[in-house]
mmCIF file of C-alpha atoms in Angstrom:
data_model
loop_
_atom_site.group_PDB
_atom_site.id
_atom_site.type_symbol
_atom_site.label_atom_id
_atom_site.label_comp_id
_atom_site.label_asym_id
_atom_site.label_seq_id
_atom_site.Cartn_x
_atom_site.Cartn_y
_atom_site.Cartn_z
ATOM 1 C CA UNK Z 1 -93.126 308.249 128.613
ATOM 2 C CA UNK Z 2 -92.877 312.016 128.055
ATOM 3 C CA UNK Z 3 -93.351 311.804 124.300
ATOM 4 C CA UNK Z 4 -96.347 309.401 124.734
ATOM 5 C CA UNK Z 5 -97.946 311.693 127.233
ATOM 6 C CA UNK Z 6 -97.449 314.622 125.060
ATOM 7 C CA UNK Z 7 -98.873 312.872 122.054
ATOM 8 C CA UNK Z 8 -101.857 311.726 124.221
ATOM 9 C CA UNK Z 9 -102.405 315.232 125.545
ATOM 10 C CA UNK Z 10 -102.468 316.611 121.961
ATOM 11 C CA UNK Z 11 -104.967 313.975 120.767
ATOM 12 C CA UNK Z 12 -107.231 314.528 123.809
ATOM 13 C CA UNK Z 13 -107.043 318.275 123.455
ATOM 14 C CA UNK Z 14 -107.761 318.291 119.707
ATOM 15 C CA UNK Z 15 -110.482 315.645 119.820
ATOM 16 C CA UNK Z 16 -112.442 317.457 122.634
ATOM 17 C CA UNK Z 17 -111.741 320.852 120.893
ATOM 18 C CA UNK Z 18 -113.353 319.606 117.677
ATOM 19 C CA UNK Z 19 -116.363 318.356 119.609
ATOM 20 C CA UNK Z 20 -116.979 321.765 121.292
ATOM 21 C CA UNK Z 21 -116.428 323.592 118.092
ATOM 22 C CA UNK Z 22 -118.960 321.407 116.425
ATOM 23 C CA UNK Z 23 -121.435 322.106 119.282
ATOM 24 C CA UNK Z 24 -120.841 325.868 118.664
ATOM 25 C CA UNK Z 25 -121.090 326.054 114.903
ATOM 26 C CA UNK Z 26 -124.165 323.737 114.870
ATOM 27 C CA UNK Z 27 -126.136 326.344 116.837
ATOM 28 C CA UNK Z 28 -124.445 329.435 115.356
ATOM 29 C CA UNK Z 29 -122.529 328.626 112.044
ATOM 30 C CA UNK Z 30 -121.144 332.266 111.835
ATOM 31 C CA UNK Z 31 -119.550 332.267 115.306
ATOM 32 C CA UNK Z 32 -115.955 331.864 113.971
ATOM 33 C CA UNK Z 33 -114.805 335.330 114.801
ATOM 34 C CA UNK Z 34 -115.857 335.156 118.555
ATOM 35 C CA UNK Z 35 -114.173 331.772 118.786
ATOM 36 C CA UNK Z 36 -111.002 333.066 117.143
ATOM 37 C CA UNK Z 37 -110.959 336.196 119.423
ATOM 38 C CA UNK Z 38 -111.406 334.023 122.556
ATOM 39 C CA UNK Z 39 -108.633 331.652 121.637
ATOM 40 C CA UNK Z 40 -106.238 334.514 120.822
ATOM 41 C CA UNK Z 41 -107.083 336.412 123.944
ATOM 42 C CA UNK Z 42 -106.651 333.386 126.202
ATOM 43 C CA UNK Z 43 -103.124 332.405 124.774
ATOM 44 C CA UNK Z 44 -102.078 336.176 124.860
ATOM 45 C CA UNK Z 45 -102.921 336.540 128.481
ATOM 46 C CA UNK Z 46 -101.275 333.260 129.491
ATOM 47 C CA UNK Z 47 -98.143 334.306 127.478
ATOM 48 C CA UNK Z 48 -98.067 337.801 128.978
ATOM 49 C CA UNK Z 49 -98.123 336.346 132.537
ATOM 50 C CA UNK Z 50 -95.765 333.438 132.168
ATOM 51 C CA UNK Z 51 -93.656 333.888 128.996
ATOM 52 C CA UNK Z 52 -92.762 337.587 128.709
ATOM 53 C CA UNK Z 53 -93.099 338.288 132.445
ATOM 54 C CA UNK Z 54 -95.662 341.158 132.316
ATOM 55 C CA UNK Z 55 -93.599 342.643 129.353
ATOM 56 C CA UNK Z 56 -90.318 342.757 131.168
ATOM 57 C CA UNK Z 57 -88.682 340.072 128.987
ATOM 58 C CA UNK Z 58 -87.305 341.262 125.658
ATOM 59 C CA UNK Z 59 -88.086 339.104 122.486
ATOM 60 C CA UNK Z 60 -85.244 336.991 121.193
ATOM 61 C CA UNK Z 61 -86.532 337.452 117.661
ATOM 62 C CA UNK Z 62 -87.071 341.180 116.485
ATOM 63 C CA UNK Z 63 -90.652 342.407 116.615
ATOM 64 C CA UNK Z 64 -90.598 343.221 112.860
ATOM 65 C CA UNK Z 65 -90.290 339.596 111.984
ATOM 66 C CA UNK Z 66 -93.175 338.778 114.243
ATOM 67 C CA UNK Z 67 -95.251 341.396 112.505
ATOM 68 C CA UNK Z 68 -94.926 339.545 109.243
ATOM 69 C CA UNK Z 69 -95.665 336.118 110.807
ATOM 70 C CA UNK Z 70 -98.630 337.677 112.755
ATOM 71 C CA UNK Z 71 -100.192 339.012 109.624
ATOM 72 C CA UNK Z 72 -100.145 335.563 108.114
ATOM 73 C CA UNK Z 73 -101.270 333.816 111.175
ATOM 74 C CA UNK Z 74 -104.209 336.237 111.840
ATOM 75 C CA UNK Z 75 -105.342 335.831 108.256
ATOM 76 C CA UNK Z 76 -105.172 332.071 108.436
ATOM 77 C CA UNK Z 77 -107.094 331.908 111.680
ATOM 78 C CA UNK Z 78 -109.850 334.260 110.613
ATOM 79 C CA UNK Z 79 -110.250 332.719 107.102
ATOM 80 C CA UNK Z 80 -110.291 329.233 108.560
ATOM 81 C CA UNK Z 81 -113.038 329.960 111.032
ATOM 82 C CA UNK Z 82 -114.992 332.108 108.654
ATOM 83 C CA UNK Z 83 -115.083 329.196 106.245
ATOM 84 C CA UNK Z 84 -117.602 327.589 108.582
ATOM 85 C CA UNK Z 85 -120.003 330.287 107.594
ATOM 86 C CA UNK Z 86 -119.833 329.250 103.872
ATOM 87 C CA UNK Z 87 -121.534 325.947 103.848
ATOM 88 C CA UNK Z 88 -118.428 324.076 104.934
ATOM 89 C CA UNK Z 89 -119.265 321.096 107.142
ATOM 90 C CA UNK Z 90 -117.185 320.527 110.287
ATOM 91 C CA UNK Z 91 -115.820 317.099 109.152
ATOM 92 C CA UNK Z 92 -114.742 318.474 105.756
ATOM 93 C CA UNK Z 93 -113.235 321.572 107.447
ATOM 94 C CA UNK Z 94 -111.013 319.442 109.656
ATOM 95 C CA UNK Z 95 -110.177 316.773 107.003
ATOM 96 C CA UNK Z 96 -109.321 319.539 104.527
ATOM 97 C CA UNK Z 97 -106.843 321.094 106.992
ATOM 98 C CA UNK Z 98 -104.949 317.842 107.170
ATOM 99 C CA UNK Z 99 -103.845 318.856 103.684
ATOM 100 C CA UNK Z 100 -101.293 321.145 105.342
ATOM 101 C CA UNK Z 101 -98.716 318.323 104.750
ATOM 102 C CA UNK Z 102 -99.435 318.564 101.022
ATOM 103 C CA UNK Z 103 -99.111 322.436 101.057
ATOM 104 C CA UNK Z 104 -95.870 322.224 103.094
ATOM 105 C CA UNK Z 105 -94.361 319.799 100.706
ATOM 106 C CA UNK Z 106 -95.305 321.834 97.586
ATOM 107 C CA UNK Z 107 -94.028 325.072 99.080
ATOM 108 C CA UNK Z 108 -90.893 323.332 100.423
ATOM 109 C CA UNK Z 109 -90.017 322.111 96.963
ATOM 110 C CA UNK Z 110 -90.805 325.510 95.273
ATOM 111 C CA UNK Z 111 -89.265 327.915 97.974
ATOM 112 C CA UNK Z 112 -86.647 325.735 99.835
ATOM 113 C CA UNK Z 113 -85.772 323.536 96.939
ATOM 114 C CA UNK Z 114 -86.297 320.449 99.160
ATOM 115 C CA UNK Z 115 -86.493 316.839 97.840
ATOM 116 C CA UNK Z 116 -88.296 314.036 99.449
ATOM 117 C CA UNK Z 117 -88.177 310.289 99.254
ATOM 118 C CA UNK Z 118 -90.642 308.241 97.048
ATOM 119 C CA UNK Z 119 -92.237 306.991 100.283
ATOM 120 C CA UNK Z 120 -93.174 310.531 101.377
ATOM 121 C CA UNK Z 121 -94.487 311.361 97.829
ATOM 122 C CA UNK Z 122 -96.660 308.248 97.944
ATOM 123 C CA UNK Z 123 -97.939 309.068 101.472
ATOM 124 C CA UNK Z 124 -98.941 312.604 100.402
ATOM 125 C CA UNK Z 125 -100.649 311.259 97.300
ATOM 126 C CA UNK Z 126 -102.804 308.946 99.473
ATOM 127 C CA UNK Z 127 -103.555 311.853 101.761
ATOM 128 C CA UNK Z 128 -104.566 313.852 98.603
ATOM 129 C CA UNK Z 129 -106.877 311.194 97.350
ATOM 130 C CA UNK Z 130 -108.622 310.924 100.734
ATOM 131 C CA UNK Z 131 -109.200 314.728 100.866
ATOM 132 C CA UNK Z 132 -110.394 314.727 97.218
ATOM 133 C CA UNK Z 133 -112.994 311.997 97.987
ATOM 134 C CA UNK Z 134 -114.179 313.747 101.154
ATOM 135 C CA UNK Z 135 -114.542 317.065 99.221
ATOM 136 C CA UNK Z 136 -116.394 315.424 96.328
ATOM 137 C CA UNK Z 137 -118.878 313.714 98.595
ATOM 138 C CA UNK Z 138 -119.393 317.049 100.459
ATOM 139 C CA UNK Z 139 -120.182 318.757 97.188
ATOM 140 C CA UNK Z 140 -122.776 316.094 96.288
ATOM 141 C CA UNK Z 141 -124.337 316.552 99.766
ATOM 142 C CA UNK Z 142 -124.546 320.298 99.420
ATOM 143 C CA UNK Z 143 -126.413 320.093 95.986
ATOM 144 C CA UNK Z 144 -128.599 317.044 96.802
ATOM 145 C CA UNK Z 145 -130.769 318.331 99.612
ATOM 146 C CA UNK Z 146 -134.473 317.852 98.346
ATOM 147 C CA UNK Z 147 -135.717 320.791 100.351
ATOM 148 C CA UNK Z 148 -133.796 323.333 98.201
ATOM 149 C CA UNK Z 149 -135.106 324.705 94.987
ATOM 150 C CA UNK Z 150 -132.772 324.755 91.878
ATOM 151 C CA UNK Z 151 -131.883 328.424 92.394
ATOM 152 C CA UNK Z 152 -131.248 327.829 96.194
ATOM 153 C CA UNK Z 153 -129.204 324.781 95.514
ATOM 154 C CA UNK Z 154 -126.925 326.666 93.011
ATOM 155 C CA UNK Z 155 -126.531 329.528 95.541
ATOM 156 C CA UNK Z 156 -125.641 326.937 98.315
ATOM 157 C CA UNK Z 157 -123.105 325.320 95.947
ATOM 158 C CA UNK Z 158 -121.651 328.766 95.087
ATOM 159 C CA UNK Z 159 -121.108 329.554 98.779
ATOM 160 C CA UNK Z 160 -119.554 326.096 99.254
ATOM 161 C CA UNK Z 161 -117.040 326.745 96.456
ATOM 162 C CA UNK Z 162 -116.164 330.005 98.099
ATOM 163 C CA UNK Z 163 -115.603 328.046 101.343
ATOM 164 C CA UNK Z 164 -113.355 325.594 99.542
ATOM 165 C CA UNK Z 165 -111.443 328.516 98.134
ATOM 166 C CA UNK Z 166 -111.032 330.051 101.622
ATOM 167 C CA UNK Z 167 -109.783 326.813 103.058
ATOM 168 C CA UNK Z 168 -107.336 326.361 100.101
ATOM 169 C CA UNK Z 169 -106.025 329.922 100.591
ATOM 170 C CA UNK Z 170 -105.574 329.426 104.351
ATOM 171 C CA UNK Z 171 -103.858 326.095 103.760
ATOM 172 C CA UNK Z 172 -101.204 327.643 101.541
ATOM 173 C CA UNK Z 173 -100.852 330.714 103.568
ATOM 174 C CA UNK Z 174 -100.265 328.465 106.707
ATOM 175 C CA UNK Z 175 -97.612 326.485 104.894
ATOM 176 C CA UNK Z 176 -95.868 329.777 103.876
ATOM 177 C CA UNK Z 177 -96.030 330.943 107.451
ATOM 178 C CA UNK Z 178 -94.380 327.622 108.559
ATOM 179 C CA UNK Z 179 -91.472 328.068 106.062
ATOM 180 C CA UNK Z 180 -90.992 331.632 107.257
ATOM 181 C CA UNK Z 181 -90.917 330.535 110.920
ATOM 182 C CA UNK Z 182 -88.503 327.765 110.115
ATOM 183 C CA UNK Z 183 -86.063 330.321 108.574
ATOM 184 C CA UNK Z 184 -86.399 332.561 111.622
ATOM 185 C CA UNK Z 185 -85.576 329.592 113.992
ATOM 186 C CA UNK Z 186 -82.527 328.822 111.923
ATOM 187 C CA UNK Z 187 -81.403 332.561 112.179
ATOM 188 C CA UNK Z 188 -82.343 333.278 115.816
ATOM 189 C CA UNK Z 189 -82.844 329.880 117.549
ATOM 190 C CA UNK Z 190 -86.107 328.150 118.410
ATOM 191 C CA UNK Z 191 -88.336 330.195 120.682
ATOM 192 C CA UNK Z 192 -91.646 328.469 120.216
ATOM 193 C CA UNK Z 193 -93.373 329.814 123.488
ATOM 194 C CA UNK Z 194 -92.285 333.341 122.632
ATOM 195 C CA UNK Z 195 -93.636 332.966 119.111
ATOM 196 C CA UNK Z 196 -96.833 331.628 120.434
ATOM 197 C CA UNK Z 197 -97.372 334.685 122.606
ATOM 198 C CA UNK Z 198 -96.558 337.311 119.946
ATOM 199 C CA UNK Z 199 -98.525 335.457 117.274
ATOM 200 C CA UNK Z 200 -101.644 335.758 119.472
ATOM 201 C CA UNK Z 201 -101.093 339.094 121.221
ATOM 202 C CA UNK Z 202 -100.053 341.309 118.264
ATOM 203 C CA UNK Z 203 -103.197 340.619 116.300
ATOM 204 C CA UNK Z 204 -105.612 341.431 119.023
ATOM 205 C CA UNK Z 205 -106.110 345.082 117.758
ATOM 206 C CA UNK Z 206 -107.162 343.615 114.413
ATOM 207 C CA UNK Z 207 -110.325 342.233 116.045
ATOM 208 C CA UNK Z 208 -111.583 345.951 116.301
ATOM 209 C CA UNK Z 209 -112.675 345.430 112.609
ATOM 210 C CA UNK Z 210 -114.690 342.370 113.600
ATOM 211 C CA UNK Z 211 -116.073 343.820 116.843
ATOM 212 C CA UNK Z 212 -119.666 344.216 115.573
ATOM 213 C CA UNK Z 213 -119.842 340.511 114.647
ATOM 214 C CA UNK Z 214 -118.233 339.396 117.939
ATOM 215 C CA UNK Z 215 -120.719 341.490 119.917
ATOM 216 C CA UNK Z 216 -123.587 340.097 117.971
ATOM 217 C CA UNK Z 217 -122.690 336.617 118.710
ATOM 218 C CA UNK Z 218 -121.964 337.445 122.379
ATOM 219 C CA UNK Z 219 -125.499 338.600 122.678
ATOM 220 C CA UNK Z 220 -126.682 335.413 121.064
ATOM 221 C CA UNK Z 221 -124.587 333.355 123.417
ATOM 222 C CA UNK Z 222 -126.124 335.186 126.463
ATOM 223 C CA UNK Z 223 -129.594 334.163 125.251
ATOM 224 C CA UNK Z 224 -128.750 330.445 125.146
ATOM 225 C CA UNK Z 225 -130.143 328.131 127.821
ATOM 226 C CA UNK Z 226 -128.552 327.895 131.133
ATOM 227 C CA UNK Z 227 -126.188 325.010 132.005
ATOM 228 C CA UNK Z 228 -124.985 323.997 135.411
ATOM 229 C CA UNK Z 229 -121.273 323.308 135.126
ATOM 230 C CA UNK Z 230 -120.421 319.946 136.876
ATOM 231 C CA UNK Z 231 -118.314 319.914 140.044
ATOM 232 C CA UNK Z 232 -118.329 323.734 140.523
ATOM 233 C CA UNK Z 233 -122.182 323.875 140.407
ATOM 234 C CA UNK Z 234 -122.192 327.322 138.697
ATOM 235 C CA UNK Z 235 -124.910 328.094 136.102
ATOM 236 C CA UNK Z 236 -123.904 329.764 132.846
ATOM 237 C CA UNK Z 237 -125.278 330.073 129.206
ATOM 238 C CA UNK Z 238 -124.406 326.855 127.614
ATOM 239 C CA UNK Z 239 -122.938 328.515 124.482
ATOM 240 C CA UNK Z 240 -120.429 330.307 126.863
ATOM 241 C CA UNK Z 241 -119.577 326.929 128.420
ATOM 242 C CA UNK Z 242 -118.879 325.463 124.971
ATOM 243 C CA UNK Z 243 -116.676 328.428 124.028
ATOM 244 C CA UNK Z 244 -114.739 328.160 127.403
ATOM 245 C CA UNK Z 245 -114.171 324.439 126.894
ATOM 246 C CA UNK Z 246 -113.104 324.983 123.209
ATOM 247 C CA UNK Z 247 -110.558 327.622 124.257
ATOM 248 C CA UNK Z 248 -109.108 325.410 127.145
ATOM 249 C CA UNK Z 249 -108.928 322.369 124.995
ATOM 250 C CA UNK Z 250 -107.148 324.048 122.063
ATOM 251 C CA UNK Z 251 -104.291 325.152 124.277
ATOM 252 C CA UNK Z 252 -102.367 321.781 124.306
ATOM 253 C CA UNK Z 253 -102.056 321.565 120.526
ATOM 254 C CA UNK Z 254 -101.200 325.366 120.192
ATOM 255 C CA UNK Z 255 -98.532 325.105 122.909
ATOM 256 C CA UNK Z 256 -96.948 321.953 121.598
ATOM 257 C CA UNK Z 257 -93.554 321.899 119.643
ATOM 258 C CA UNK Z 258 -93.851 323.064 116.051
ATOM 259 C CA UNK Z 259 -92.215 320.278 114.075
ATOM 260 C CA UNK Z 260 -93.563 318.959 110.799
ATOM 261 C CA UNK Z 261 -94.259 315.567 112.363
ATOM 262 C CA UNK Z 262 -96.165 317.177 115.343
ATOM 263 C CA UNK Z 263 -98.054 319.414 112.904
ATOM 264 C CA UNK Z 264 -99.161 316.316 111.150
ATOM 265 C CA UNK Z 265 -100.113 314.637 114.484
ATOM 266 C CA UNK Z 266 -102.295 317.601 115.374
ATOM 267 C CA UNK Z 267 -104.168 317.737 112.118
ATOM 268 C CA UNK Z 268 -104.447 313.909 111.916
ATOM 269 C CA UNK Z 269 -106.073 313.905 115.471
ATOM 270 C CA UNK Z 270 -108.345 316.724 114.199
ATOM 271 C CA UNK Z 271 -109.377 314.659 111.193
ATOM 272 C CA UNK Z 272 -109.889 311.510 113.172
ATOM 273 C CA UNK Z 273 -112.102 313.350 115.578
ATOM 274 C CA UNK Z 274 -114.081 315.075 112.843
ATOM 275 C CA UNK Z 275 -114.805 311.618 111.425
ATOM 276 C CA UNK Z 276 -116.056 310.422 114.804
ATOM 277 C CA UNK Z 277 -118.184 313.578 115.291
ATOM 278 C CA UNK Z 278 -119.743 313.042 111.814
ATOM 279 C CA UNK Z 279 -120.626 309.482 112.811
ATOM 280 C CA UNK Z 280 -122.229 310.292 116.121
ATOM 281 C CA UNK Z 281 -123.838 313.638 115.381
ATOM 282 C CA UNK Z 282 -127.433 313.960 114.087
ATOM 283 C CA UNK Z 283 -127.962 314.244 110.350
ATOM 284 C CA UNK Z 284 -126.930 317.649 109.157
ATOM 285 C CA UNK Z 285 -129.569 319.982 108.257
ATOM 286 C CA UNK Z 286 -129.758 321.532 104.777
ATOM 287 C CA UNK Z 287 -127.174 324.250 104.372
ATOM 288 C CA UNK Z 288 -128.266 327.590 105.358
ATOM 289 C CA UNK Z 289 -128.239 330.376 102.799
ATOM 290 C CA UNK Z 290 -127.941 333.085 105.478
ATOM 291 C CA UNK Z 291 -124.410 334.270 106.259
ATOM 292 C CA UNK Z 292 -125.331 336.250 109.364
ATOM 293 C CA UNK Z 293 -125.563 333.710 112.179
#
């Protein structure tokens, strides 16, 4: 029952997380930095209280190794969220990230000299075909909006290509981080909760460089319409409510075990929910050429 409960928790968390993220970026496509900061801050505080016992517990893995992992993790998180500001639709964003299995296999073969069964190669090939089809159809959608002039359409497509490049970079960086983490676990033992805390706490100073953008979107969030939270009856700006729910619902998938199978489950649930969101969401507006909001 415990594995089934855990899988159900991850699916429920990831599905609701995607929905709230969609609600956020539909209103403010450039809000990726404030979302990333909120997620990092929440997990860092939780880990500081319950994992490292207010800093009194010494890390099992030396901090210098975490510094390398944190650099990769921070880069992946910021690039992934910023891609939403580059004409990348939410369904494509989530489906593209399911290509982590492909990146893991490629880097596993190159770096770890791993070999896989024919069945696994065939499975990855099918996933690749699905991602390619989704990406191709997204490209056609970007360039086919009748409201855009030829020059605007070309500019929108150029931003879209940059977004695809950003997602591809983040995908490979994430796979490399997974391999690095796997080697650390083999050397020092598995300490997933500790790694979760340091991966989110150590990058927090890096958000100083993004402070202006985070502040601007906090002001925009404050100006959103008020929403009365059910049960508690407290009124708050609805964008802050969406952000709060996004932060809370992302925690189950972040705190789950970090196996390859689990990693695939998490991204599969993301992709499934992204497809559902795309079915029940209103028709997307033409891509914005502004990168500021």
